[in-house]
PDB file of C-alpha atoms in Angstrom:
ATOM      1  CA  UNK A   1      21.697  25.873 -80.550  1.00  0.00           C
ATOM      2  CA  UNK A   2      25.370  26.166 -80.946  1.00  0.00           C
ATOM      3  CA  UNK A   3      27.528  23.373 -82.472  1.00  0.00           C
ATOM      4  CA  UNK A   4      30.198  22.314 -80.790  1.00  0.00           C
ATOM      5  CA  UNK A   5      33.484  19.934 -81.796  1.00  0.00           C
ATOM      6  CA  UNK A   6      34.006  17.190 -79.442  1.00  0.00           C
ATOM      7  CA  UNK A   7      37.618  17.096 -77.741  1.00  0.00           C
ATOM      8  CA  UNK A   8      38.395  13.076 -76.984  1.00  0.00           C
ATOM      9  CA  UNK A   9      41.020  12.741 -74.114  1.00  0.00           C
ATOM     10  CA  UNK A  10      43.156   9.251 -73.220  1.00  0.00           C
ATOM     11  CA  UNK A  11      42.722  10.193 -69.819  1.00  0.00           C
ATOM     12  CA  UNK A  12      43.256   7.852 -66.762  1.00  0.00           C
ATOM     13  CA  UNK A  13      40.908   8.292 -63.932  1.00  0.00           C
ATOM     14  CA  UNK A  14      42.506   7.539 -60.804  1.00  0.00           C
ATOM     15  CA  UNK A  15      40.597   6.978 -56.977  1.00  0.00           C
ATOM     16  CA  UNK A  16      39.972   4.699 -54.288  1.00  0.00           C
ATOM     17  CA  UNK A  17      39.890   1.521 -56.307  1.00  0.00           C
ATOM     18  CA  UNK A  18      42.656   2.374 -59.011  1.00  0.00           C
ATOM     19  CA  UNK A  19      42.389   3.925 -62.173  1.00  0.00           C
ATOM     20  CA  UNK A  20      41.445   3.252 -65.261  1.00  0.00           C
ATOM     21  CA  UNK A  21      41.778   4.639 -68.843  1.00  0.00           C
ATOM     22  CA  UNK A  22      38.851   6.346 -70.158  1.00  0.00           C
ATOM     23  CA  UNK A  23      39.710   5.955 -73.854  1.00  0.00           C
ATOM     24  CA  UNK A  24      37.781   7.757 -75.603  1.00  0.00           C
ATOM     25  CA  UNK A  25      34.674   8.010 -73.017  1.00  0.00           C
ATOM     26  CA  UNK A  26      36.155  11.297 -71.722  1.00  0.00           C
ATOM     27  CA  UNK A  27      35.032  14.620 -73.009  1.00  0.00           C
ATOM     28  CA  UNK A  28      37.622  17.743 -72.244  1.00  0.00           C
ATOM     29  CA  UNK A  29      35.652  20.909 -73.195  1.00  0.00           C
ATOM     30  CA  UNK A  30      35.223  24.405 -72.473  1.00  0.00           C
ATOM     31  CA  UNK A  31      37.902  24.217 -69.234  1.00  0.00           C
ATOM     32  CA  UNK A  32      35.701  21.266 -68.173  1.00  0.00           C
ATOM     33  CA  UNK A  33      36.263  17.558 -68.079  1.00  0.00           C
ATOM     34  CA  UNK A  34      33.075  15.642 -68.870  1.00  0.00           C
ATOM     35  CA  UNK A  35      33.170  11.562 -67.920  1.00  0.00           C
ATOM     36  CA  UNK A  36      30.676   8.749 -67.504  1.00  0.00           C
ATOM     37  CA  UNK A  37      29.409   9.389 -63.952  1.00  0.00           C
ATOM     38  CA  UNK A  38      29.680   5.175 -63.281  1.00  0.00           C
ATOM     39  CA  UNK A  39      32.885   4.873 -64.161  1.00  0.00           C
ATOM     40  CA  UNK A  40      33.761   7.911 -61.568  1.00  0.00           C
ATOM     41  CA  UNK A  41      31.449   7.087 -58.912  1.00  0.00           C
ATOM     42  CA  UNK A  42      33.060   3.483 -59.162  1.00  0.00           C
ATOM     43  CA  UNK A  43      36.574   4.013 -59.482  1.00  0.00           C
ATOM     44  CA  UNK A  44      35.630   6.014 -56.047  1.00  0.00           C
ATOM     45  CA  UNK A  45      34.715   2.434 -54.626  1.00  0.00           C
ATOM     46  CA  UNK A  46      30.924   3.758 -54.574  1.00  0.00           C
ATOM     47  CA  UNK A  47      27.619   3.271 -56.174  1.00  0.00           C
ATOM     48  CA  UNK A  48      25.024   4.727 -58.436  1.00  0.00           C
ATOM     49  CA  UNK A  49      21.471   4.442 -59.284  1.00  0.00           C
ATOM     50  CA  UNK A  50      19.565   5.665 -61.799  1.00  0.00           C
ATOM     51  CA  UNK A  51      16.126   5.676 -60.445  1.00  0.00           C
ATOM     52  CA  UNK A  52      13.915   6.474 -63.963  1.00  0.00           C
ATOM     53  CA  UNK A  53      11.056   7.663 -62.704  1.00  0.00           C
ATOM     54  CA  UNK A  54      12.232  10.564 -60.649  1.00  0.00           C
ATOM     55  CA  UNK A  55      14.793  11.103 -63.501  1.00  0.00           C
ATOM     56  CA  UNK A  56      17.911  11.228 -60.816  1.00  0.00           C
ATOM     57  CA  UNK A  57      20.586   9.754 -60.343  1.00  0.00           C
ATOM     58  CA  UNK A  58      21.787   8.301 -56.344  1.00  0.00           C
ATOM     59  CA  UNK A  59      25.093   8.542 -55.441  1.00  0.00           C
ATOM     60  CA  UNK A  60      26.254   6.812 -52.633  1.00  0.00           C
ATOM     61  CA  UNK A  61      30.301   6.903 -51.337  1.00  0.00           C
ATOM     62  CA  UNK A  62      30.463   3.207 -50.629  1.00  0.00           C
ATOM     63  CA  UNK A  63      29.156  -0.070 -52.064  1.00  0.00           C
ATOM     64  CA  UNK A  64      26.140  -1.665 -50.179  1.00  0.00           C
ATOM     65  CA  UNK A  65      26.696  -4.705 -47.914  1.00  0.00           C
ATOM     66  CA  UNK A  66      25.226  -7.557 -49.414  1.00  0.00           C
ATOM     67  CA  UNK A  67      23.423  -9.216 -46.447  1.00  0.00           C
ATOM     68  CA  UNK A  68      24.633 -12.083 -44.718  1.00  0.00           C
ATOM     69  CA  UNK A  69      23.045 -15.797 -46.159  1.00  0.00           C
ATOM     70  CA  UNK A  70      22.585 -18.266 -43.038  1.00  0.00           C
ATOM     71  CA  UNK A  71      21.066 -20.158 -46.060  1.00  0.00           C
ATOM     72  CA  UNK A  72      24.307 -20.514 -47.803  1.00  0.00           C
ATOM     73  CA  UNK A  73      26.501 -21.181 -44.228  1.00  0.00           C
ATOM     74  CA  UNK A  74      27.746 -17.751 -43.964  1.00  0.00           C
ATOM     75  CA  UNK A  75      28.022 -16.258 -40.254  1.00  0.00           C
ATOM     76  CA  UNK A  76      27.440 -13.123 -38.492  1.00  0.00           C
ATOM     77  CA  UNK A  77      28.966 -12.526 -35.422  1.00  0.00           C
ATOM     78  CA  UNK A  78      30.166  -9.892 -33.202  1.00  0.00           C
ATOM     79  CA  UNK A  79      33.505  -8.884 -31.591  1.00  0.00           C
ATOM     80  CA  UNK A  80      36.249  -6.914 -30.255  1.00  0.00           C
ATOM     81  CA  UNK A  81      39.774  -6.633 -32.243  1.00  0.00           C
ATOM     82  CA  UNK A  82      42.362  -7.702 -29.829  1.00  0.00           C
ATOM     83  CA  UNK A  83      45.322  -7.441 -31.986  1.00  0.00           C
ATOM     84  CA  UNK A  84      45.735  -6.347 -35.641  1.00  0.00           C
ATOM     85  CA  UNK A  85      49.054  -7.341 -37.952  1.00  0.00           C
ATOM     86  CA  UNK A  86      49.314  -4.838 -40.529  1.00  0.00           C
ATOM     87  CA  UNK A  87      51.879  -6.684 -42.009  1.00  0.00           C
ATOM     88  CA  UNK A  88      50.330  -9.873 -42.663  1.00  0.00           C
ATOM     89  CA  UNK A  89      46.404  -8.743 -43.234  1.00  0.00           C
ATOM     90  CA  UNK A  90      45.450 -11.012 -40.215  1.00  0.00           C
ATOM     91  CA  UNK A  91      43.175  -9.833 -37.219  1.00  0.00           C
ATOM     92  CA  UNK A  92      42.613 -11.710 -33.634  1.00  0.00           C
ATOM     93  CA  UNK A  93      39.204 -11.175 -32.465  1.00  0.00           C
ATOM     94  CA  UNK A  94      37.405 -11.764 -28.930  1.00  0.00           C
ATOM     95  CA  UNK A  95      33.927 -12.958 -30.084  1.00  0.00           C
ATOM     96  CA  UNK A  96      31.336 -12.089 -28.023  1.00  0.00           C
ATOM     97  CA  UNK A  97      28.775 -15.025 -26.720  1.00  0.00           C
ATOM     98  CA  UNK A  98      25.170 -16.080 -25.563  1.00  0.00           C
ATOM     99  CA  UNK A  99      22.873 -18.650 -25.912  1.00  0.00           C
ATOM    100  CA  UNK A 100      22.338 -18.710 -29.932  1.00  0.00           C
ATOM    101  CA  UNK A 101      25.637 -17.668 -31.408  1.00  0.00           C
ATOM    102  CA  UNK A 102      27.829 -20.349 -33.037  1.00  0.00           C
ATOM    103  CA  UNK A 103      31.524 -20.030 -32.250  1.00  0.00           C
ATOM    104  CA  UNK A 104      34.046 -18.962 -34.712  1.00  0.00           C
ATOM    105  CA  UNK A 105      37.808 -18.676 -34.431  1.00  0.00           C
ATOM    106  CA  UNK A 106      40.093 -15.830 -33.546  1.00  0.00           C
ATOM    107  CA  UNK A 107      42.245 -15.082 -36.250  1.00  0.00           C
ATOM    108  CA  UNK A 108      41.380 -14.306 -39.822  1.00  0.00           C
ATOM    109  CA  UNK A 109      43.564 -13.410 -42.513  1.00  0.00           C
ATOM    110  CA  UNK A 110      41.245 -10.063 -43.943  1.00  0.00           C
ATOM    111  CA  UNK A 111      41.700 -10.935 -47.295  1.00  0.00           C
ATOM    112  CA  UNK A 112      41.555  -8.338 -50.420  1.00  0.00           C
ATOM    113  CA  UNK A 113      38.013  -9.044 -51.264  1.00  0.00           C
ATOM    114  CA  UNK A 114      36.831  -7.892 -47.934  1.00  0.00           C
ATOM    115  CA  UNK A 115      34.958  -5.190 -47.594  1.00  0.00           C
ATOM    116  CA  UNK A 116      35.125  -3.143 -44.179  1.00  0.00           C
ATOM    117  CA  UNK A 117      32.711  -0.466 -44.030  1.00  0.00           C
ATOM    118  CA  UNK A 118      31.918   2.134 -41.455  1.00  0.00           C
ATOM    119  CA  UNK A 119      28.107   2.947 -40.493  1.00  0.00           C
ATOM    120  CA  UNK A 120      27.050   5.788 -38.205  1.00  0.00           C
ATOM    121  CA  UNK A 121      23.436   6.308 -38.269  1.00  0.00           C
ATOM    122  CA  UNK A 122      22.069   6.142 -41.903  1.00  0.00           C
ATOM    123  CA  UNK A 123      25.730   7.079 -43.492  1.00  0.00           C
ATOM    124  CA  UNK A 124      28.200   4.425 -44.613  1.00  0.00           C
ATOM    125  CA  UNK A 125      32.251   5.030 -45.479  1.00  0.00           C
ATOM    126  CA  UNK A 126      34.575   2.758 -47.218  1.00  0.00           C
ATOM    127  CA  UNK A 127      37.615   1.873 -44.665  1.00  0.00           C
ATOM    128  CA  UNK A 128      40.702   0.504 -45.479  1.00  0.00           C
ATOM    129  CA  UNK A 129      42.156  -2.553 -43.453  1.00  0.00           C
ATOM    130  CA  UNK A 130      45.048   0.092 -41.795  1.00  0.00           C
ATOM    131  CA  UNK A 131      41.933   1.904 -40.932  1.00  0.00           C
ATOM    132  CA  UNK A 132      40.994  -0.825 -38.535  1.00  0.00           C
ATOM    133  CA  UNK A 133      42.176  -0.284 -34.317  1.00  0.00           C
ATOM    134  CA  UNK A 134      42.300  -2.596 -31.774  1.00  0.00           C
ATOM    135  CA  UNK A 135      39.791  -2.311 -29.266  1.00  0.00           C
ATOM    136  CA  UNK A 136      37.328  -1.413 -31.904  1.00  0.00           C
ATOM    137  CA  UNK A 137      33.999  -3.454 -31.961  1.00  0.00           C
ATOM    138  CA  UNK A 138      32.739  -4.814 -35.149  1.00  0.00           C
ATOM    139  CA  UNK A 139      30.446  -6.978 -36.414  1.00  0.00           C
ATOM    140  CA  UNK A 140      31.764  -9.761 -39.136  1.00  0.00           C
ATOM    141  CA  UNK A 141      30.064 -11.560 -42.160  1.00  0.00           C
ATOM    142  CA  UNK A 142      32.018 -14.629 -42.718  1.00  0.00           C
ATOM    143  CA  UNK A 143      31.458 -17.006 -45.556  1.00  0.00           C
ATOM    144  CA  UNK A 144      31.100 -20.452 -45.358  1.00  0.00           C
ATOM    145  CA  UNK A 145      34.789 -21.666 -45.155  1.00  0.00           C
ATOM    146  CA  UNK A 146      35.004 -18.895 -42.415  1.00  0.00           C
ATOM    147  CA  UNK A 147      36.467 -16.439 -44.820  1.00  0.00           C
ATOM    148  CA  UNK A 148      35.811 -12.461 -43.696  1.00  0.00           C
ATOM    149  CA  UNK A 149      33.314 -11.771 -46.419  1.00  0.00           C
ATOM    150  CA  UNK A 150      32.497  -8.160 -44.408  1.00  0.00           C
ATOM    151  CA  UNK A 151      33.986  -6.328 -41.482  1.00  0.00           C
ATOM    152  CA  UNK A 152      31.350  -3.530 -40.245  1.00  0.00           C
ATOM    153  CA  UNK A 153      31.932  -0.796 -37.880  1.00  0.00           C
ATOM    154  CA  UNK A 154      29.823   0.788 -36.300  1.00  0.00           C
ATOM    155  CA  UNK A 155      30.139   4.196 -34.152  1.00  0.00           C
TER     156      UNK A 155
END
């Protein structure tokens, strides 16, 4: 076994969700940069599991869609983007009906919280609101005041 000094790097770790400053987690060794795997896989907006038995670790490019609570007044419905503003964050939706869906309005500000998530068989993508077309059909996860909670795609 060979000894080997540690190099510690302020390094800043920059992706989908920001950066942030590694301090002294990072390890710069050998023409390699060793980090916490968490910290990458989240500044990367996804997710990681560490399943112990199997001794492996999951990574997974996006952050799982907590499902929608009818128990705590949140809504699912489904739609058709009629008209997008960029500018503003706000969508205008055409909701699609029948016998059991409750109605919810047309226009939502897509606030920052909001996550809007591409699915396409079993794979999922992060999207960004500019990301979002009109004419595109999605389904919605609205909170309780109506807030978009979730905006999913799916193709």
């Amino acid at each position: 076994m060979k000894k080997v000094d540690k190099v510690f790097e302020d390094i800043v770790l920059k992706g989908n969700m920001g950066s942030i400053d590694l301090k002294e987690e990072a390890i710069y060794y050998n023409n390699k940069l060793y980090a916490p795997i968490s910290k990458v896989v989240n500044i990367m907006g996804g997710q990681g599991y560490w399943n112990k038995e199997k001794t492996e670790i999951i990574i997974k490019p996006y952050k799982d869609l907590a499902q929608y609570n009818s128990e705590k007044g949140e809504i699912f419905a489904y739609g058709i983007i009629m008209s997008i503003n960029y500018e503003n964050g706000e969508i205008e939706i055409e909701q699609y009906l029948d016998e059991s869906t409750r109605k919810i309005p047309s226009k939502f500000k897509v606030g920052e919280g909001a996550d809007i998530v591409l699915e396409r068989n079993d794979k999922k993508m992060k999207l960004d609101f500019l990301d979002l077309k009109a004419g595109e059909d999605i389904g919605l996860i609205l909170d309780k005041n109506e807030n978009i909670k979730a905006i999913i795609l799916e193709k």
